[in-house]
């Protein structure tokens, strides 16, 4: 059974940093690419970042480029999102999502999704 | 403002058929990129409903169907049931933004 479990969310002040983790199980983690997708309270879904199966290709939305870093540890079956220079607009539930390919491409769909972890940026 | 445009809300009575539209442009749907649909029940994570424009993952009832034409796509739900009440999102890729994009979401209310 494929499972994705995010952790690391919480309250952080503007300008601060936070690292999210996504622990995976039930499938060969190192064979698949992953994404982070976020959802601000009461709002829609927004692509944040993606990473290839080996971690050698990374992708970022313009809204987070230069501030967020995606990475993975295949030996620990864990995906990460390091967030810095956080802004109130970054407040959202962050979802870890898997795709059915080793390298992201324009035809990818997201399945499955983790349960999400809430990040709140506020003073 | 989302790159893919969906109606904010639709509604229907149990047993009826409803459709949710997803309108894009030449830089996303019009380029030939696939449309995927997700269902988000209240308080839960999104779940894949349709991939590759019209393909249902195993476990998704055949009451749900998807189609695409030109720069638009649509999700149809027949035999509406109370448990279908949720938010629905379309998703594709945009070559101008060089990124994966979502519609703003549509709230389906079962009357």
PDB file of N, CA and C in Angstrom, chain A residues 25-89:
ATOM      1  N   UNK A  25       6.508   4.895   1.785  1.00  0.00           N
ATOM      2  CA  UNK A  25       6.582   3.446   1.982  1.00  0.00           C
ATOM      3  C   UNK A  25       5.629   2.751   1.036  1.00  0.00           C
ATOM      4  N   UNK A  26       5.893   1.456   0.807  1.00  0.00           N
ATOM      5  CA  UNK A  26       4.984   0.656   0.001  1.00  0.00           C
ATOM      6  C   UNK A  26       5.303   0.587  -1.479  1.00  0.00           C
ATOM      7  N   UNK A  27       6.435   1.171  -1.882  1.00  0.00           N
ATOM      8  CA  UNK A  27       6.825   1.155  -3.298  1.00  0.00           C
ATOM      9  C   UNK A  27       8.317   1.503  -3.380  1.00  0.00           C
ATOM     10  N   UNK A  28       8.966   1.240  -4.518  1.00  0.00           N
ATOM     11  CA  UNK A  28      10.389   1.567  -4.665  1.00  0.00           C
ATOM     12  C   UNK A  28      10.607   3.062  -4.832  1.00  0.00           C
ATOM     13  N   UNK A  29      10.845   3.733  -3.712  1.00  0.00           N
ATOM     14  CA  UNK A  29      10.939   5.196  -3.662  1.00  0.00           C
ATOM     15  C   UNK A  29      11.907   5.748  -4.707  1.00  0.00           C
ATOM     16  N   UNK A  30      13.050   5.111  -4.867  1.00  0.00           N
ATOM     17  CA  UNK A  30      14.104   5.652  -5.728  1.00  0.00           C
ATOM     18  C   UNK A  30      13.776   5.582  -7.216  1.00  0.00           C
ATOM     19  N   UNK A  31      12.651   4.979  -7.573  1.00  0.00           N
ATOM     20  CA  UNK A  31      12.275   4.842  -8.984  1.00  0.00           C
ATOM     21  C   UNK A  31      11.381   5.976  -9.483  1.00  0.00           C
ATOM     22  N   UNK A  32      10.929   6.816  -8.584  1.00  0.00           N
ATOM     23  CA  UNK A  32       9.916   7.796  -8.964  1.00  0.00           C
ATOM     24  C   UNK A  32      10.293   9.227  -8.619  1.00  0.00           C
ATOM     25  N   UNK A  33       9.791  10.140  -9.440  1.00  0.00           N
ATOM     26  CA  UNK A  33       9.913  11.567  -9.157  1.00  0.00           C
ATOM     27  C   UNK A  33       8.804  11.988  -8.207  1.00  0.00           C
ATOM     28  N   UNK A  34       9.045  13.114  -7.527  1.00  0.00           N
ATOM     29  CA  UNK A  34       8.087  13.630  -6.561  1.00  0.00           C
ATOM     30  C   UNK A  34       7.920  15.137  -6.722  1.00  0.00           C
ATOM     31  N   UNK A  35       6.789  15.601  -6.189  1.00  0.00           N
ATOM     32  CA  UNK A  35       6.488  17.031  -6.198  1.00  0.00           C
ATOM     33  C   UNK A  35       6.019  17.467  -4.812  1.00  0.00           C
ATOM     34  N   UNK A  36       6.085  18.771  -4.600  1.00  0.00           N
ATOM     35  CA  UNK A  36       5.380  19.432  -3.503  1.00  0.00           C
ATOM     36  C   UNK A  36       4.321  20.336  -4.133  1.00  0.00           C
ATOM     37  N   UNK A  37       3.096  20.218  -3.630  1.00  0.00           N
ATOM     38  CA  UNK A  37       1.974  21.059  -4.069  1.00  0.00           C
ATOM     39  C   UNK A  37       1.373  21.671  -2.807  1.00  0.00           C
ATOM     40  N   UNK A  38       1.022  22.963  -2.842  1.00  0.00           N
ATOM     41  CA  UNK A  38       0.481  23.596  -1.653  1.00  0.00           C
ATOM     42  C   UNK A  38      -0.924  24.140  -1.889  1.00  0.00           C
ATOM     43  N   UNK A  39      -1.593  24.378  -0.755  1.00  0.00           N
ATOM     44  CA  UNK A  39      -2.961  24.896  -0.799  1.00  0.00           C
ATOM     45  C   UNK A  39      -3.138  25.891   0.339  1.00  0.00           C
ATOM     46  N   UNK A  40      -3.233  27.169   0.003  1.00  0.00           N
ATOM     47  CA  UNK A  40      -3.470  28.191   1.009  1.00  0.00           C
ATOM     48  C   UNK A  40      -4.870  28.004   1.589  1.00  0.00           C
ATOM     49  N   UNK A  41      -5.083  28.436   2.820  1.00  0.00           N
ATOM     50  CA  UNK A  41      -6.392  28.244   3.467  1.00  0.00           C
ATOM     51  C   UNK A  41      -7.542  28.762   2.611  1.00  0.00           C
ATOM     52  N   UNK A  42      -8.493  27.880   2.317  1.00  0.00           N
ATOM     53  CA  UNK A  42      -9.665  28.263   1.536  1.00  0.00           C
ATOM     54  C   UNK A  42      -9.394  28.553   0.074  1.00  0.00           C
ATOM     55  N   UNK A  43      -8.197  28.191  -0.398  1.00  0.00           N
ATOM     56  CA  UNK A  43      -7.819  28.500  -1.781  1.00  0.00           C
ATOM     57  C   UNK A  43      -7.574  27.226  -2.574  1.00  0.00           C
ATOM     58  N   UNK A  44      -7.121  27.403  -3.812  1.00  0.00           N
ATOM     59  CA  UNK A  44      -6.883  26.279  -4.693  1.00  0.00           C
ATOM     60  C   UNK A  44      -5.483  25.703  -4.555  1.00  0.00           C
ATOM     61  N   UNK A  45      -5.157  24.795  -5.482  1.00  0.00           N
ATOM     62  CA  UNK A  45      -3.883  24.081  -5.450  1.00  0.00           C
ATOM     63  C   UNK A  45      -2.830  24.819  -6.268  1.00  0.00           C
ATOM     64  N   UNK A  46      -1.579  24.752  -5.808  1.00  0.00           N
ATOM     65  CA  UNK A  46      -0.473  25.429  -6.489  1.00  0.00           C
ATOM     66  C   UNK A  46       0.755  24.539  -6.507  1.00  0.00           C
ATOM     67  N   UNK A  47       1.288  24.260  -7.684  1.00  0.00           N
ATOM     68  CA  UNK A  47       2.555  23.531  -7.830  1.00  0.00           C
ATOM     69  C   UNK A  47       3.673  24.352  -7.205  1.00  0.00           C
ATOM     70  N   UNK A  48       4.518  23.684  -6.435  1.00  0.00           N
ATOM     71  CA  UNK A  48       5.625  24.364  -5.756  1.00  0.00           C
ATOM     72  C   UNK A  48       6.977  23.931  -6.330  1.00  0.00           C
ATOM     73  N   UNK A  49       7.201  22.597  -6.366  1.00  0.00           N
ATOM     74  CA  UNK A  49       8.526  22.121  -6.750  1.00  0.00           C
ATOM     75  C   UNK A  49       8.460  20.655  -7.119  1.00  0.00           C
ATOM     76  N   UNK A  50       9.415  20.198  -7.948  1.00  0.00           N
ATOM     77  CA  UNK A  50       9.496  18.802  -8.323  1.00  0.00           C
ATOM     78  C   UNK A  50      10.937  18.338  -8.372  1.00  0.00           C
ATOM     79  N   UNK A  51      11.151  17.017  -8.287  1.00  0.00           N
ATOM     80  CA  UNK A  51      12.501  16.455  -8.304  1.00  0.00           C
ATOM     81  C   UNK A  51      12.474  15.095  -8.973  1.00  0.00           C
ATOM     82  N   UNK A  52      13.497  14.806  -9.763  1.00  0.00           N
ATOM     83  CA  UNK A  52      13.579  13.536 -10.453  1.00  0.00           C
ATOM     84  C   UNK A  52      13.955  12.423  -9.483  1.00  0.00           C
ATOM     85  N   UNK A  53      13.888  11.191  -9.957  1.00  0.00           N
ATOM     86  CA  UNK A  53      14.104  10.035  -9.093  1.00  0.00           C
ATOM     87  C   UNK A  53      15.506  10.010  -8.483  1.00  0.00           C
ATOM     88  N   UNK A  54      16.506  10.456  -9.222  1.00  0.00           N
ATOM     89  CA  UNK A  54      17.874  10.452  -8.718  1.00  0.00           C
ATOM     90  C   UNK A  54      18.243  11.764  -8.035  1.00  0.00           C
ATOM     91  N   UNK A  55      17.356  12.737  -8.122  1.00  0.00           N
ATOM     92  CA  UNK A  55      17.618  14.029  -7.511  1.00  0.00           C
ATOM     93  C   UNK A  55      18.472  14.947  -8.356  1.00  0.00           C
ATOM     94  N   UNK A  56      18.754  14.554  -9.603  1.00  0.00           N
ATOM     95  CA  UNK A  56      19.647  15.362 -10.428  1.00  0.00           C
ATOM     96  C   UNK A  56      18.931  16.442 -11.221  1.00  0.00           C
ATOM     97  N   UNK A  57      17.611  16.408 -11.233  1.00  0.00           N
ATOM     98  CA  UNK A  57      16.828  17.463 -11.882  1.00  0.00           C
ATOM     99  C   UNK A  57      15.788  17.993 -10.905  1.00  0.00           C
ATOM    100  N   UNK A  58      15.773  19.306 -10.739  1.00  0.00           N
ATOM    101  CA  UNK A  58      14.808  19.949  -9.839  1.00  0.00           C
ATOM    102  C   UNK A  58      14.059  21.049 -10.570  1.00  0.00           C
ATOM    103  N   UNK A  59      12.859  21.327 -10.111  1.00  0.00           N
ATOM    104  CA  UNK A  59      11.962  22.269 -10.760  1.00  0.00           C
ATOM    105  C   UNK A  59      11.293  23.116  -9.675  1.00  0.00           C
ATOM    106  N   UNK A  60      11.096  24.403  -9.967  1.00  0.00           N
ATOM    107  CA  UNK A  60      10.502  25.299  -8.995  1.00  0.00           C
ATOM    108  C   UNK A  60       9.517  26.259  -9.657  1.00  0.00           C
ATOM    109  N   UNK A  61       8.424  26.537  -8.951  1.00  0.00           N
ATOM    110  CA  UNK A  61       7.523  27.602  -9.385  1.00  0.00           C
ATOM    111  C   UNK A  61       8.232  28.937  -9.172  1.00  0.00           C
ATOM    112  N   UNK A  62       7.907  29.917 -10.007  1.00  0.00           N
ATOM    113  CA  UNK A  62       8.544  31.233  -9.893  1.00  0.00           C
ATOM    114  C   UNK A  62       8.339  31.836  -8.503  1.00  0.00           C
ATOM    115  N   UNK A  63       7.212  31.523  -7.872  1.00  0.00           N
ATOM    116  CA  UNK A  63       6.873  32.124  -6.577  1.00  0.00           C
ATOM    117  C   UNK A  63       7.805  31.683  -5.454  1.00  0.00           C
ATOM    118  N   UNK A  64       8.543  30.577  -5.667  1.00  0.00           N
ATOM    119  CA  UNK A  64       9.414  30.076  -4.593  1.00  0.00           C
ATOM    120  C   UNK A  64      10.868  29.948  -5.039  1.00  0.00           C
ATOM    121  N   UNK A  65      11.139  30.210  -6.308  1.00  0.00           N
ATOM    122  CA  UNK A  65      12.494  30.040  -6.838  1.00  0.00           C
ATOM    123  C   UNK A  65      13.476  30.922  -6.075  1.00  0.00           C
ATOM    124  N   UNK A  66      14.592  30.339  -5.673  1.00  0.00           N
ATOM    125  CA  UNK A  66      15.600  31.084  -4.929  1.00  0.00           C
ATOM    126  C   UNK A  66      15.385  31.063  -3.426  1.00  0.00           C
ATOM    127  N   UNK A  67      14.213  30.638  -2.982  1.00  0.00           N
ATOM    128  CA  UNK A  67      13.914  30.592  -1.552  1.00  0.00           C
ATOM    129  C   UNK A  67      13.717  29.156  -1.047  1.00  0.00           C
ATOM    130  N   UNK A  68      13.182  28.297  -1.897  1.00  0.00           N
ATOM    131  CA  UNK A  68      12.903  26.908  -1.512  1.00  0.00           C
ATOM    132  C   UNK A  68      13.897  25.983  -2.217  1.00  0.00           C
ATOM    133  N   UNK A  69      14.239  24.877  -1.547  1.00  0.00           N
ATOM    134  CA  UNK A  69      15.112  23.862  -2.133  1.00  0.00           C
ATOM    135  C   UNK A  69      14.509  22.491  -1.892  1.00  0.00           C
ATOM    136  N   UNK A  70      14.297  21.747  -2.969  1.00  0.00           N
ATOM    137  CA  UNK A  70      13.781  20.379  -2.862  1.00  0.00           C
ATOM    138  C   UNK A  70      14.953  19.414  -2.918  1.00  0.00           C
ATOM    139  N   UNK A  71      14.862  18.351  -2.141  1.00  0.00           N
ATOM    140  CA  UNK A  71      15.918  17.333  -2.153  1.00  0.00           C
ATOM    141  C   UNK A  71      15.312  16.007  -1.724  1.00  0.00           C
ATOM    142  N   UNK A  72      16.089  14.955  -1.840  1.00  0.00           N
ATOM    143  CA  UNK A  72      15.609  13.637  -1.446  1.00  0.00           C
ATOM    144  C   UNK A  72      16.762  12.789  -0.965  1.00  0.00           C
ATOM    145  N   UNK A  73      16.447  11.833  -0.095  1.00  0.00           N
ATOM    146  CA  UNK A  73      17.419  10.847   0.382  1.00  0.00           C
ATOM    147  C   UNK A  73      16.827   9.481   0.057  1.00  0.00           C
ATOM    148  N   UNK A  74      17.277   8.888  -1.026  1.00  0.00           N
ATOM    149  CA  UNK A  74      16.691   7.617  -1.449  1.00  0.00           C
ATOM    150  C   UNK A  74      16.981   6.486  -0.464  1.00  0.00           C
ATOM    151  N   UNK A  75      18.076   6.576   0.246  1.00  0.00           N
ATOM    152  CA  UNK A  75      18.399   5.524   1.218  1.00  0.00           C
ATOM    153  C   UNK A  75      17.444   5.559   2.411  1.00  0.00           C
ATOM    154  N   UNK A  76      16.871   6.730   2.683  1.00  0.00           N
ATOM    155  CA  UNK A  76      15.918   6.900   3.776  1.00  0.00           C
ATOM    156  C   UNK A  76      14.476   7.000   3.284  1.00  0.00           C
ATOM    157  N   UNK A  77      14.297   6.893   1.970  1.00  0.00           N
ATOM    158  CA  UNK A  77      12.964   6.988   1.369  1.00  0.00           C
ATOM    159  C   UNK A  77      12.231   8.249   1.833  1.00  0.00           C
ATOM    160  N   UNK A  78      12.950   9.337   1.793  1.00  0.00           N
ATOM    161  CA  UNK A  78      12.403  10.590   2.298  1.00  0.00           C
ATOM    162  C   UNK A  78      12.630  11.736   1.306  1.00  0.00           C
ATOM    163  N   UNK A  79      11.599  12.543   1.153  1.00  0.00           N
ATOM    164  CA  UNK A  79      11.621  13.749   0.340  1.00  0.00           C
ATOM    165  C   UNK A  79      11.646  14.952   1.276  1.00  0.00           C
ATOM    166  N   UNK A  80      12.355  16.006   0.868  1.00  0.00           N
ATOM    167  CA  UNK A  80      12.449  17.199   1.703  1.00  0.00           C
ATOM    168  C   UNK A  80      12.071  18.456   0.915  1.00  0.00           C
ATOM    169  N   UNK A  81      11.666  19.473   1.669  1.00  0.00           N
ATOM    170  CA  UNK A  81      11.506  20.813   1.110  1.00  0.00           C
ATOM    171  C   UNK A  81      12.048  21.785   2.143  1.00  0.00           C
ATOM    172  N   UNK A  82      13.196  22.394   1.821  1.00  0.00           N
ATOM    173  CA  UNK A  82      13.761  23.391   2.705  1.00  0.00           C
ATOM    174  C   UNK A  82      13.261  24.754   2.253  1.00  0.00           C
ATOM    175  N   UNK A  83      12.590  25.448   3.166  1.00  0.00           N
ATOM    176  CA  UNK A  83      11.979  26.738   2.848  1.00  0.00           C
ATOM    177  C   UNK A  83      12.673  27.837   3.661  1.00  0.00           C
ATOM    178  N   UNK A  84      13.109  28.881   2.978  1.00  0.00           N
ATOM    179  CA  UNK A  84      13.741  30.005   3.668  1.00  0.00           C
ATOM    180  C   UNK A  84      13.117  31.318   3.197  1.00  0.00           C
ATOM    181  N   UNK A  85      13.469  32.393   3.875  1.00  0.00           N
ATOM    182  CA  UNK A  85      12.899  33.725   3.570  1.00  0.00           C
ATOM    183  C   UNK A  85      11.385  33.635   3.427  1.00  0.00           C
ATOM    184  N   UNK A  86      10.776  32.956   4.380  1.00  0.00           N
ATOM    185  CA  UNK A  86       9.335  32.702   4.288  1.00  0.00           C
ATOM    186  C   UNK A  86       8.518  33.982   4.399  1.00  0.00           C
ATOM    187  N   UNK A  87       7.417  34.016   3.639  1.00  0.00           N
ATOM    188  CA  UNK A  87       6.517  35.156   3.600  1.00  0.00           C
ATOM    189  C   UNK A  87       5.125  34.709   4.064  1.00  0.00           C
ATOM    190  N   UNK A  88       4.297  35.635   4.508  1.00  0.00           N
ATOM    191  CA  UNK A  88       2.925  35.259   4.882  1.00  0.00           C
ATOM    192  C   UNK A  88       2.181  34.545   3.741  1.00  0.00           C
ATOM    193  N   UNK A  89       2.492  34.898   2.488  1.00  0.00           N
ATOM    194  CA  UNK A  89       1.841  34.249   1.344  1.00  0.00           C
ATOM    195  C   UNK A  89       2.223  32.784   1.191  1.00  0.00           C
TER     196      UNK A  89
END
